């Protein structure tokens, strides 16, 4: 081991390796404890230099340092940083091929890597397990350790299992857990979970370059108006956080309408598109990115100058974490919460309410597993639950000690554990109560008349903070909604002419992104569709036809279309086909009903999981007389765009029949939730 | 603090090359489930291990060298538990008493890797083992023995080999009996069987047991070594059919030498290897699976002495009465 416990000596070495001349006192404290084989929980604000607390010891220790990290993007950033200082680091992750990962494992076995980043899920990988026994491990680090705690706002089931892993390490083996956001409650939980062998080092959390503001509005429209009026006046680039995916698109388009260069970002985007937006944001190509909370931890941009929330978060911890991304360079950054007291509690409360699936869904999974062992895919098909719901249930059942995840021939199988305890939802009730309390605290933040930063620091367990003197309450300067009639008119014009995008492009298919006439549920379009399809089986009213044409016109040119076709109905008769026919006639386009089903399918909405939706529709279409679309551009009409499975499958079939381009057009697009 | 790391030390100790079971079991006896004691032990130099704990110096050197690999075993330990396996140490109170009684504490496996209900160990266990190339008649007889044991609420221990072993297992389960499968491989490499007997494991009727390194593949030498543990787990040993070499034979002859009760199908002396075992001191069984009382060497039954008469065992017979 190459460590002297002499600060001067080590600072000289620090300078040689990293170019920094001094350790902060806290860093030195942590590093010397790690080097004395201690276990430390380090709570320090973003930008403090937590990473150095393990990177430096890693260069002193003889063996490998393993860093467990929640996000591939974080791992890559850290590796890039270490590459600069020629410290051999690598990441093993699901984004790399098994061969690439194996090569890194081999290097680690040969001692050619000093710092290895892995996700907690790696513990379930057979290649990893077979090879780790040949490693020489000196030190383990848990990054973003608040994920360990059930009370942490980013609770990840595999993270929770790290606790057990750590408990299984030999005594006198150093472990460092780091986080920027841990309330006293989370700290206590982590301490309890990881045992008394840990000691906590907590820094102060005050960020004295964040200018905190809350603007109370009386309607959703006022948020649009404020943004249109003010966004260009803000320095630099930033992030606007929205509560729903639909809103990320809507706010982004509204700002585009005003000539502001923005992109929207949410979990529905393909990963290439996401990376493109992330890179564009890093390179200041956008004034702002409008995003759900999908844009987050992975973004390490030091000069984010503003962060605006159009939706109040579920807790002060979420809020502190999200605004913490601003001003990492230490320069001023403006933080604004747009808050409508009469409406904005709905979304967080519905999340808290529906955070856990219904009890009967848990029983459904248990019943299926009592009959036989299942892989992820066979089980999700069997129980037919939405993937998000299913993942929560499986994680909970594993956490409760009812289900175990076994590895069989490189694939995972779930089974019930012998002597498993019964289902117990006490923890869920406690969690829900805790979340309601946390949300109450967030409302308090929005309403407080004293220093906002002081409130946040106190809430996060740092009671040493003074008033920031730069928040709206301390300065007594408050943001206002602009009184601007022409802007309000523009907004209603915008909304009337706003058509949501349908994002379906993927390689291997000639389908392109299309457009929908409306969001399902935003206006009365949803009701009209429902009524026509399921109640009176009448034709769609003419307003729908006009809106469909307007949607089409907003994005496409009638001259580029060769032929119009329609997704054949499951049960609702010919009304969509008739609409498509009217549409074609109005625009003078050729219409064909040659896209037909080769077998009976179920309505997609009866299935919860995309696995079953896919199976329901796979190879169910064919196009008669394909000669008429060979090399042509096809406009493909359907009523509601939801999961996209049907439209994508039809796109695949039309591509196979020779269509050069397929443009989807639907009456409505569902408003899918939050990321 | 939860002492989950005890098993990390335990797994590591049990699989250090050239460290004897006797030494490991001695350490287990001394420290029990006190994780802290193992931690302190691993801090010692080889010389201190010798002077303080009487560990032979060659072994102490190996153990001291192994210390740096301990963290790796935390990952293995964690993975085993995540996959629903449990570990029991020779010094633990729920370790099967039969194994220690039959093999001796110094030779009993230091660690057992298990999946299923370990309470089964508390019940009366018999082993049914035998030839892999059994014919239909042999298998029918196996089924008879297994069902008989099941009706007497005995647990059938077998080796999950083709032929007799598998039949013994399946027949016991047919009558909702209980069974212990002793694997000739590491527990992490046993896949098909867990799938096949999943519901029986869940209902507490099948316990999977391995004594070997968890990722060890199936090997002939492990299959041979495993037989000693099958015999060790059982109070009595039943052999429907054996060859005069191989695992069953080796296990049976050594069992007889140690004075274990080994029961063998007689079938009028038509099974040569079975007969040889009987000549060596195994107890013959009739076609009902009952002991043939009053059996005399040479393969003849003396009908007059069939009941309530102490059998005239040969001199040198090691059976206890």
Coordinates of N, CA and C in Angstrom, one line a residue, chain A residues 39 66 68 118 123-126 128-130 132-138 140 161-173 192-197 369-373 403-409 413-419, chain B residues 1-9 35-36 39-40 43 67-87 115-119 188 190-192 194-196 198-205 213 215:
Chain A
X39 N -15.4 2.2 7.4 CA -16.6 2.4 6.5 C -17.2 3.7 6.7
X66 N -13.9 -1.2 -6.7 CA -15.2 -1.3 -7.4 C -16.1 -0.2 -7.0
X68 N -19.9 1.1 -7.3 CA -21.3 0.7 -7.7 C -22.0 2.0 -8.0
X118 N -19.5 -0.4 -11.9 CA -20.5 -1.4 -12.3 C -21.9 -0.9 -11.7
X123 N -24.5 -7.8 -10.1 CA -24.4 -8.9 -9.2 C -25.2 -10.2 -9.6
X124 N -26.1 -10.0 -10.5 CA -26.9 -11.1 -11.0 C -26.4 -11.7 -12.3
X125 N -25.2 -11.3 -12.7 CA -24.7 -11.8 -14.0 C -23.7 -13.0 -13.8
X126 N -23.9 -14.0 -14.5 CA -23.1 -15.2 -14.3 C -21.6 -15.0 -14.6
X128 N -19.9 -12.4 -14.6 CA -19.3 -11.6 -13.5 C -19.0 -12.4 -12.3
X129 N -20.0 -13.2 -11.9 CA -19.9 -14.0 -10.7 C -18.7 -15.0 -10.8
X130 N -18.6 -15.7 -12.0 CA -17.6 -16.7 -12.2 C -16.2 -16.1 -12.1
X132 N -15.4 -12.9 -10.7 CA -15.0 -12.0 -9.6 C -14.2 -12.7 -8.6
X133 N -14.3 -14.1 -8.5 CA -13.5 -14.8 -7.5 C -12.0 -14.8 -7.8
X134 N -11.7 -14.3 -9.0 CA -10.2 -14.1 -9.3 C -9.7 -12.7 -9.1
X135 N -10.6 -11.8 -8.7 CA -10.2 -10.4 -8.6 C -9.4 -10.3 -7.3
X136 N -8.7 -9.2 -7.2 CA -8.0 -8.8 -6.0 C -8.7 -7.4 -5.6
X137 N -9.7 -7.5 -4.8 CA -10.5 -6.3 -4.5 C -10.0 -5.6 -3.2
X138 N -9.7 -4.3 -3.3 CA -9.2 -3.6 -2.1 C -10.2 -2.7 -1.5
X140 N -14.5 -1.0 -1.9 CA -15.8 -0.9 -2.6 C -16.5 0.5 -2.3
X161 N -30.3 -4.3 -2.3 CA -29.6 -5.6 -2.0 C -28.1 -5.4 -1.8
X162 N -27.6 -4.2 -2.2 CA -26.2 -4.0 -1.9 C -25.9 -4.0 -0.4
X163 N -26.9 -3.6 0.4 CA -26.7 -3.6 1.8 C -26.3 -5.0 2.3
X164 N -27.0 -6.0 1.8 CA -26.6 -7.4 2.2 C -25.2 -7.7 1.7
X165 N -24.9 -7.3 0.5 CA -23.5 -7.5 0.0 C -22.5 -7.0 0.9
X166 N -22.7 -5.7 1.3 CA -21.7 -5.1 2.2 C -21.6 -5.8 3.5
X167 N -22.8 -6.2 4.1 CA -22.7 -7.0 5.3 C -22.0 -8.3 5.2
X168 N -21.8 -8.7 4.0 CA -21.1 -10.0 3.8 C -19.6 -9.8 3.6
X169 N -19.2 -8.6 3.4 CA -17.7 -8.3 3.3 C -17.1 -8.7 4.6
X170 N -15.8 -9.1 4.6 CA -15.1 -9.3 5.8 C -15.0 -8.0 6.6
X171 N -14.8 -8.1 7.9 CA -14.6 -6.9 8.7 C -13.3 -6.3 8.2
X172 N -13.0 -5.1 8.6 CA -11.7 -4.5 8.2 C -11.6 -4.3 6.7
X173 N -12.7 -4.2 6.0 CA -12.6 -4.0 4.6 C -13.3 -2.7 4.3
X192 N -28.9 2.4 9.7 CA -29.5 1.1 10.2 C -29.2 -0.1 9.3
X193 N -29.4 0.2 8.0 CA -29.3 -0.9 7.1 C -27.9 -1.4 7.0
X194 N -26.9 -0.5 6.9 CA -25.6 -0.9 6.7 C -24.8 -1.1 7.9
X195 N -25.5 -0.9 9.0 CA -24.9 -1.4 10.3 C -24.0 -0.4 11.0
X196 N -23.6 -0.7 12.2 CA -22.9 0.2 13.0 C -21.5 0.4 12.6
X197 N -21.0 -0.4 11.7 CA -19.6 -0.3 11.3 C -19.4 1.0 10.5
X369 N -46.1 -17.9 -9.8 CA -44.8 -18.5 -9.5 C -45.0 -19.7 -8.6
X370 N -46.1 -19.9 -8.0 CA -46.3 -21.1 -7.2 C -46.4 -22.3 -8.1
X371 N -47.0 -22.0 -9.3 CA -47.2 -23.1 -10.3 C -45.9 -23.5 -10.9
X372 N -45.1 -22.6 -11.4 CA -43.8 -22.9 -12.0 C -42.8 -21.7 -11.9
X373 N -41.6 -22.0 -12.1 CA -40.6 -20.9 -12.2 C -40.8 -20.2 -13.5
X403 N -39.9 -13.9 -3.1 CA -39.4 -14.3 -4.4 C -37.8 -14.2 -4.4
X404 N -37.2 -15.2 -5.1 CA -35.8 -15.0 -5.3 C -35.5 -15.1 -6.8
X405 N -34.4 -14.5 -7.2 CA -34.1 -14.4 -8.6 C -32.9 -15.4 -8.8
X406 N -33.1 -16.5 -9.6 CA -32.1 -17.4 -9.8 C -31.5 -17.3 -11.2
X407 N -30.3 -17.8 -11.3 CA -29.7 -17.7 -12.7 C -29.6 -19.1 -13.2
X408 N -30.2 -19.3 -14.4 CA -30.1 -20.6 -15.1 C -29.7 -20.4 -16.5
X409 N -28.5 -21.0 -16.8 CA -28.0 -20.9 -18.1 C -28.0 -19.5 -18.6
X413 N -34.3 -16.7 -13.6 CA -35.7 -17.2 -13.4 C -36.1 -16.8 -12.0
X414 N -37.4 -16.5 -11.9 CA -37.9 -16.2 -10.6 C -38.5 -17.4 -10.0
X415 N -38.4 -17.5 -8.7 CA -39.1 -18.6 -8.0 C -39.5 -18.1 -6.6
X416 N -40.4 -18.8 -6.0 CA -40.8 -18.5 -4.6 C -39.8 -19.2 -3.7
X417 N -39.5 -18.5 -2.7 CA -38.5 -19.1 -1.7 C -39.3 -20.0 -0.8
X418 N -38.6 -21.1 -0.5 CA -39.2 -22.1 0.5 C -39.4 -21.3 1.8
X419 N -40.5 -21.6 2.5 CA -40.7 -20.9 3.8 C -40.9 -19.4 3.7
Chain B
X1 N -25.2 -5.6 15.0 CA -25.0 -5.7 13.6 C -25.4 -7.1 13.1
X2 N -26.0 -7.2 12.0 CA -26.3 -8.6 11.4 C -25.0 -9.2 11.0
X3 N -24.8 -10.4 11.4 CA -23.5 -11.0 11.1 C -23.5 -11.9 9.8
X4 N -23.9 -11.2 8.7 CA -24.0 -12.0 7.5 C -22.7 -12.4 6.9
X5 N -21.6 -11.8 7.4 CA -20.3 -12.2 6.9 C -19.7 -13.4 7.4
X6 N -20.4 -14.0 8.4 CA -19.8 -15.3 9.0 C -19.7 -16.3 7.8
X7 N -20.7 -16.4 7.0 CA -20.7 -17.4 5.9 C -19.7 -17.1 4.9
X8 N -19.3 -15.8 4.7 CA -18.2 -15.4 3.8 C -16.9 -16.1 4.3
X9 N -16.6 -16.0 5.6 CA -15.4 -16.6 6.1 C -15.5 -18.1 5.9
X35 N -19.0 -13.9 14.0 CA -18.2 -13.4 12.8 C -17.0 -12.7 13.2
X36 N -17.1 -12.0 14.3 CA -15.9 -11.2 14.8 C -14.7 -12.0 15.1
X39 N -13.0 -12.7 11.9 CA -12.3 -11.5 11.4 C -11.0 -11.4 12.1
X40 N -11.0 -11.6 13.5 CA -9.7 -11.5 14.2 C -8.8 -12.6 13.8
X43 N -6.8 -11.8 10.9 CA -5.8 -10.8 11.0 C -4.5 -11.4 11.5
X67 N -6.2 -14.5 2.7 CA -6.9 -13.4 3.3 C -7.4 -12.4 2.2
X68 N -6.5 -12.1 1.3 CA -6.8 -11.0 0.3 C -7.9 -11.4 -0.6
X69 N -8.3 -12.7 -0.6 CA -9.4 -13.1 -1.5 C -10.7 -13.1 -0.8
X70 N -10.7 -12.8 0.5 CA -12.0 -12.8 1.2 C -13.1 -11.9 0.6
X71 N -12.8 -10.7 0.2 CA -13.8 -9.9 -0.4 C -14.6 -10.6 -1.6
X72 N -13.8 -11.3 -2.4 CA -14.4 -12.0 -3.5 C -15.5 -13.0 -3.0
X73 N -15.3 -13.6 -1.9 CA -16.3 -14.6 -1.4 C -17.5 -13.9 -0.8
X74 N -17.4 -12.6 -0.5 CA -18.6 -11.8 -0.1 C -19.5 -11.8 -1.3
X75 N -19.0 -11.6 -2.5 CA -19.8 -11.6 -3.7 C -20.5 -13.0 -4.0
X76 N -19.7 -14.0 -3.8 CA -20.3 -15.4 -3.9 C -21.4 -15.7 -2.9
X77 N -21.1 -15.3 -1.7 CA -22.0 -15.5 -0.6 C -23.3 -14.8 -0.9
X78 N -23.2 -13.5 -1.3 CA -24.4 -12.7 -1.6 C -25.2 -13.3 -2.7
X79 N -24.5 -13.8 -3.7 CA -25.2 -14.4 -4.9 C -25.9 -15.7 -4.5
X80 N -25.3 -16.5 -3.7 CA -26.0 -17.7 -3.2 C -27.3 -17.4 -2.5
X81 N -27.2 -16.4 -1.6 CA -28.4 -16.1 -0.8 C -29.4 -15.4 -1.7
X82 N -29.0 -14.6 -2.6 CA -30.0 -14.0 -3.6 C -30.7 -15.0 -4.4
X83 N -30.0 -16.1 -4.6 CA -30.7 -17.2 -5.4 C -31.4 -18.2 -4.6
X84 N -31.6 -17.9 -3.3 CA -32.4 -18.7 -2.5 C -31.7 -19.9 -1.9
X85 N -30.4 -19.9 -1.9 CA -29.7 -21.0 -1.2 C -29.3 -20.7 0.2
X86 N -29.2 -21.7 1.1 CA -28.8 -21.5 2.4 C -27.5 -22.3 2.7
X87 N -26.8 -21.8 3.7 CA -25.6 -22.5 4.1 C -25.7 -22.9 5.6
X115 N -31.0 -26.1 -0.7 CA -32.2 -25.4 -1.1 C -33.4 -26.2 -0.7
X116 N -34.3 -25.6 0.1 CA -35.4 -26.4 0.6 C -35.5 -26.3 2.1
X117 N -36.3 -27.3 2.6 CA -36.6 -27.3 4.0 C -35.5 -28.0 4.8
X118 N -34.7 -27.3 5.6 CA -33.7 -28.0 6.3 C -34.2 -28.7 7.6
X119 N -35.4 -28.5 7.9 CA -36.0 -29.3 9.0 C -36.1 -30.8 8.7
X188 N -24.7 -24.4 -7.6 CA -25.0 -23.4 -8.7 C -25.0 -24.0 -10.1
X190 N -26.4 -27.0 -10.7 CA -27.5 -28.0 -10.8 C -28.8 -27.2 -11.2
X191 N -29.1 -27.3 -12.5 CA -30.2 -26.5 -13.0 C -31.4 -27.3 -13.3
X192 N -31.3 -28.3 -14.0 CA -32.5 -29.1 -14.5 C -33.3 -29.6 -13.3
X194 N -33.6 -28.5 -10.3 CA -34.3 -27.5 -9.5 C -35.6 -27.2 -10.3
X195 N -35.5 -27.1 -11.6 CA -36.8 -26.9 -12.4 C -37.7 -28.1 -12.2
X196 N -37.2 -29.3 -12.2 CA -38.1 -30.5 -12.2 C -38.8 -30.6 -10.8
X198 N -39.1 -28.2 -8.5 CA -39.4 -26.9 -7.9 C -40.6 -26.9 -7.0
X199 N -41.7 -27.5 -7.4 CA -42.9 -27.5 -6.6 C -42.7 -28.4 -5.3
X200 N -41.9 -29.4 -5.5 CA -41.7 -30.3 -4.3 C -40.7 -29.6 -3.3
X201 N -39.8 -28.8 -3.9 CA -38.9 -28.0 -3.0 C -39.8 -27.0 -2.2
X202 N -40.7 -26.4 -2.9 CA -41.6 -25.3 -2.3 C -42.5 -25.9 -1.2
X203 N -42.9 -27.2 -1.5 CA -43.8 -27.8 -0.5 C -43.0 -28.4 0.7
X204 N -41.7 -28.3 0.6 CA -40.9 -28.8 1.7 C -40.6 -30.3 1.6
X205 N -40.9 -30.9 0.5 CA -40.7 -32.3 0.4 C -39.3 -32.7 -0.2
X213 N -17.8 -27.1 -3.9 CA -17.6 -25.7 -4.2 C -18.8 -25.3 -5.2
X215 N -19.7 -23.6 -7.7 CA -19.7 -23.6 -9.1 C -19.0 -24.8 -9.7

